[in-house]
Short mmCIF file of C-alpha atoms in Angstrom, two decimals:
data_model
loop_
_atom_site.label_atom_id
_atom_site.label_comp_id
_atom_site.label_asym_id
_atom_site.label_seq_id
_atom_site.Cartn_x
_atom_site.Cartn_y
_atom_site.Cartn_z
CA PRO I 1 95.33 66.29 5.11
CA ARG I 2 92.07 65.14 3.52
CA ARG I 3 91.60 62.36 6.10
CA GLY I 4 92.07 64.91 8.86
CA TRP I 5 89.30 67.13 7.49
CA ILE I 6 87.00 64.15 6.97
CA GLY I 7 87.68 63.11 10.55
CA PHE I 8 87.01 66.60 11.84
CA ALA I 9 83.75 66.89 9.88
CA GLY I 10 82.56 63.51 11.11
CA LEU I 11 83.38 64.24 14.73
CA CYS I 12 81.43 67.51 14.51
CA ALA I 13 78.28 65.34 14.48
CA GLY I 14 78.97 64.42 18.11
CA PRO I 15 76.47 66.90 19.61
CA PHE I 16 73.75 65.55 17.32
CA LEU I 17 74.61 62.04 18.52
CA ALA I 18 74.26 63.18 22.14
CA VAL I 19 70.86 64.76 21.42
CA GLY I 20 69.68 61.64 19.59
CA VAL I 21 70.69 59.40 22.47
CA ALA I 22 69.24 61.72 25.12
CA ARG I 23 65.88 61.94 23.35
CA HIS I 24 66.02 58.32 22.18
CA GLN I 25 65.49 59.28 18.53
CA ALA I 26 66.80 56.31 16.60
CA ASP I 27 67.05 57.99 13.17
CA LEU I 28 69.06 60.94 14.47
CA THR I 29 71.21 58.69 16.65
CA TRP I 30 72.19 56.28 13.87
CA ALA I 31 72.82 59.03 11.31
CA ALA I 32 75.00 60.96 13.73
CA ALA I 33 76.72 57.75 14.91
CA ALA I 34 77.54 56.90 11.28
CA ALA I 35 79.06 60.35 10.75
CA VAL I 36 81.03 60.18 14.00
CA GLY I 37 82.14 56.63 13.14
CA ILE I 38 83.43 57.72 9.73
CA GLY I 39 85.17 60.67 11.37
CA LEU I 40 86.72 58.49 14.05
CA LEU I 41 87.86 55.93 11.49
CA ALA I 42 89.46 58.63 9.32
CA LEU I 43 91.15 60.11 12.38
CA LEU I 44 92.42 56.73 13.58
CA VAL I 45 93.81 55.91 10.12
CA GLU I 46 95.62 59.27 10.11
CA ILE I 47 96.98 58.63 13.61
CA GLY I 48 98.08 55.13 12.58
CA VAL I 49 99.94 56.53 9.58
CA LEU I 50 101.63 59.15 11.76
CA VAL I 51 102.61 56.56 14.37
CA LEU I 52 104.08 54.27 11.72
CA ARG I 53 105.98 57.11 10.02
CA ALA I 54 107.33 58.62 13.26
CA PRO I 55 111.13 58.50 13.36
CA ARG I 56 112.61 55.76 15.49
CA ARG I 57 115.26 56.26 18.20
CA ARG I 58 114.38 59.94 18.60
CA MET I 59 112.49 61.74 21.32
CA LEU I 60 109.05 62.81 20.09
CA LEU I 61 106.44 65.08 21.63
CA ALA I 62 104.19 62.06 22.27
CA SER I 63 105.02 58.39 22.65
CA ARG I 64 104.00 56.18 19.75
CA PHE I 65 102.58 53.56 22.09
CA GLY I 66 100.58 56.11 24.09
CA VAL I 67 98.99 57.64 21.02
CA ALA I 68 98.18 54.24 19.51
CA ALA I 69 96.74 52.93 22.79
CA ALA I 70 94.63 56.08 23.20
CA GLY I 71 93.24 55.56 19.69
CA VAL I 72 92.34 51.95 20.44
CA HIS I 73 90.56 52.98 23.64
CA ALA I 74 88.63 55.69 21.77
CA LEU I 75 87.52 53.11 19.22
CA LEU I 76 86.46 50.64 21.93
CA ALA I 77 84.52 53.37 23.76
CA PHE I 78 82.77 54.34 20.52
CA LEU I 79 81.88 50.72 19.75
CA ARG I 80 80.36 50.30 23.21
CA GLY I 81 77.87 53.12 22.48
CA PRO I 82 75.65 51.23 19.99
CA VAL I 83 75.45 48.31 22.42
CA LEU I 84 74.16 50.66 25.09
CA PHE I 85 71.67 52.26 22.70
CA LEU I 86 70.34 48.98 21.30
CA ARG I 87 70.07 47.15 24.61
CA GLU I 88 68.43 50.12 26.36
CA TRP I 89 68.24 49.06 30.03
CA ARG I 90 68.65 45.32 29.44
CA PRO I 91 71.85 43.44 30.32
CA TRP I 92 74.31 42.44 27.58
CA LEU I 93 76.38 39.25 27.96
CA GLY I 94 75.15 39.10 31.53
CA ILE I 95 76.55 42.55 32.33
CA PRO I 96 74.00 44.95 33.86
CA HIS I 97 73.32 48.23 32.04
CA GLU I 98 74.88 50.33 34.81
CA ARG I 99 78.15 48.43 34.44
CA LEU I 100 78.01 48.79 30.66
CA ILE I 101 77.82 52.55 31.11
CA ALA I 102 80.72 52.38 33.57
CA ILE I 103 82.79 50.39 31.05
CA HIS I 104 81.92 52.87 28.30
CA LEU I 105 82.99 55.84 30.43
CA HIS I 106 86.03 53.98 31.73
CA LEU I 107 87.25 53.32 28.20
CA ALA I 108 86.58 56.89 27.13
CA VAL I 109 87.88 58.87 30.09
CA LEU I 110 90.53 56.67 31.64
CA GLY I 111 91.55 54.83 28.51
CA TRP I 112 91.50 57.50 25.83
CA LEU I 113 91.89 60.78 27.67
CA THR I 114 94.29 59.67 30.40
CA LEU I 115 96.55 57.80 28.00
CA LEU I 116 96.62 60.77 25.64
CA ILE I 117 97.49 63.19 28.44
CA LEU I 118 100.14 60.79 29.70
CA ALA I 119 101.59 60.25 26.21
CA VAL I 120 102.03 63.98 25.60
CA GLY I 121 102.57 65.17 29.16
CA ARG I 122 105.65 63.07 29.88
CA THR I 123 107.55 65.06 27.25
CA LEU I 124 105.67 68.33 27.23
CA ALA I 125 105.83 69.02 31.00
CA PRO I 126 109.67 69.22 31.12
CA MET I 127 109.63 71.38 27.97
CA LEU I 128 107.26 73.86 29.58
CA ALA I 129 109.25 73.83 32.81
CA LEU I 130 112.48 74.45 30.86
CA ALA I 131 113.92 71.33 32.42
CA PRO I 132 115.85 68.70 30.49
CA SER I 133 113.54 66.07 29.08
CA GLU I 134 113.92 62.41 29.84
CA PRO I 135 116.05 60.27 27.55
CA VAL I 136 114.41 58.03 24.99
CA ARG I 137 112.97 55.01 26.77
CA ARG I 138 113.44 51.46 25.69
CA VAL I 139 110.67 50.17 27.94
CA ARG I 140 107.19 51.70 27.84
CA THR I 141 106.90 52.22 31.57
CA ALA I 142 104.11 54.78 31.76
CA GLY I 143 101.73 53.39 29.15
CA ALA I 144 102.66 49.80 29.91
CA GLY I 145 101.89 50.40 33.57
CA LEU I 146 98.59 52.20 33.06
CA THR I 147 97.12 49.83 30.48
CA PRO I 148 97.20 46.66 32.66
CA CYS I 149 95.77 48.67 35.59
CA HIS I 150 93.00 49.91 33.31
CA SER I 151 92.35 46.36 32.10
CA THR I 152 92.22 45.09 35.69
CA ALA I 153 89.53 47.65 36.45
CA LEU I 154 87.58 46.55 33.38
CA ARG I 155 87.85 42.90 34.50
CA GLY I 156 86.23 43.98 37.76
CA LEU I 157 83.38 45.69 35.91
CA ALA I 158 82.77 42.79 33.51
CA PRO I 159 83.92 39.48 35.03
CA ARG I 160 82.47 37.43 32.17
CA LEU I 161 84.84 39.13 29.73
CA CYS I 162 88.01 38.42 31.76
CA ALA I 163 89.70 36.36 29.04
CA LEU I 164 89.07 39.01 26.37
CA VAL I 165 90.22 41.88 28.58
CA SER I 166 93.31 39.92 29.68
CA ALA I 167 94.21 39.22 26.06
CA ALA I 168 93.82 42.90 25.20
CA SER I 169 96.01 43.85 28.16
CA ALA I 170 98.70 41.38 27.11
CA THR I 171 98.77 42.62 23.53
CA SER I 172 99.16 46.20 24.73
CA LEU I 173 102.50 45.31 26.29
CA VAL I 174 103.93 43.90 23.05
#
C-alpha cells in the first residue's frame, strides 16, 4: 500500500510538469519530472508485483500481459519526455522533433492507454453486458496482435530505430 501512495503522490506532480514544459522553465520541469518519475517507478513496481502474484490458470479482470505491456509503454513514453525537453526543436538520432513528439504521443496514447483499455475491456465488457465471459486464453491474441502493429507504426515514425523497435516487438510476444 505504501508504494501505491508514493506513486499517487508522485503522479500528482504531473500538472506542474506540464506547466514547466509549456513555459520552458527548466527548474520546475526537472523537479516535477523527478517527482513524476518516482511516482511512475513506484506504480510500475506495484503493478509488477501484482502481475507476478496474480493467480495462474484463472480468469482475471485484466490480462497479465496487457497490464505489463501498458506499464512498459507508459515508462517508454515518460522516458521520451526528457529527450524532447533537452533537444528542444533539434533532431535526435536523426529523427525530426515533430516525429519525436509523434512517437511520444504514440507510446502514451496507443501504447499505454489502448493496451490498458484492451486488457480490462476484454473481460469487463461481457461482465457489464451480463454475458458469459470468454474462457481463459492460452495465446495472447489481443495484446499480441496490437503490440506488433504498434511497433510497426513506430518503425515508420523512426526508421533509424527499426532494429530496436523490432526487438521490443519480438520480446512482447514471449
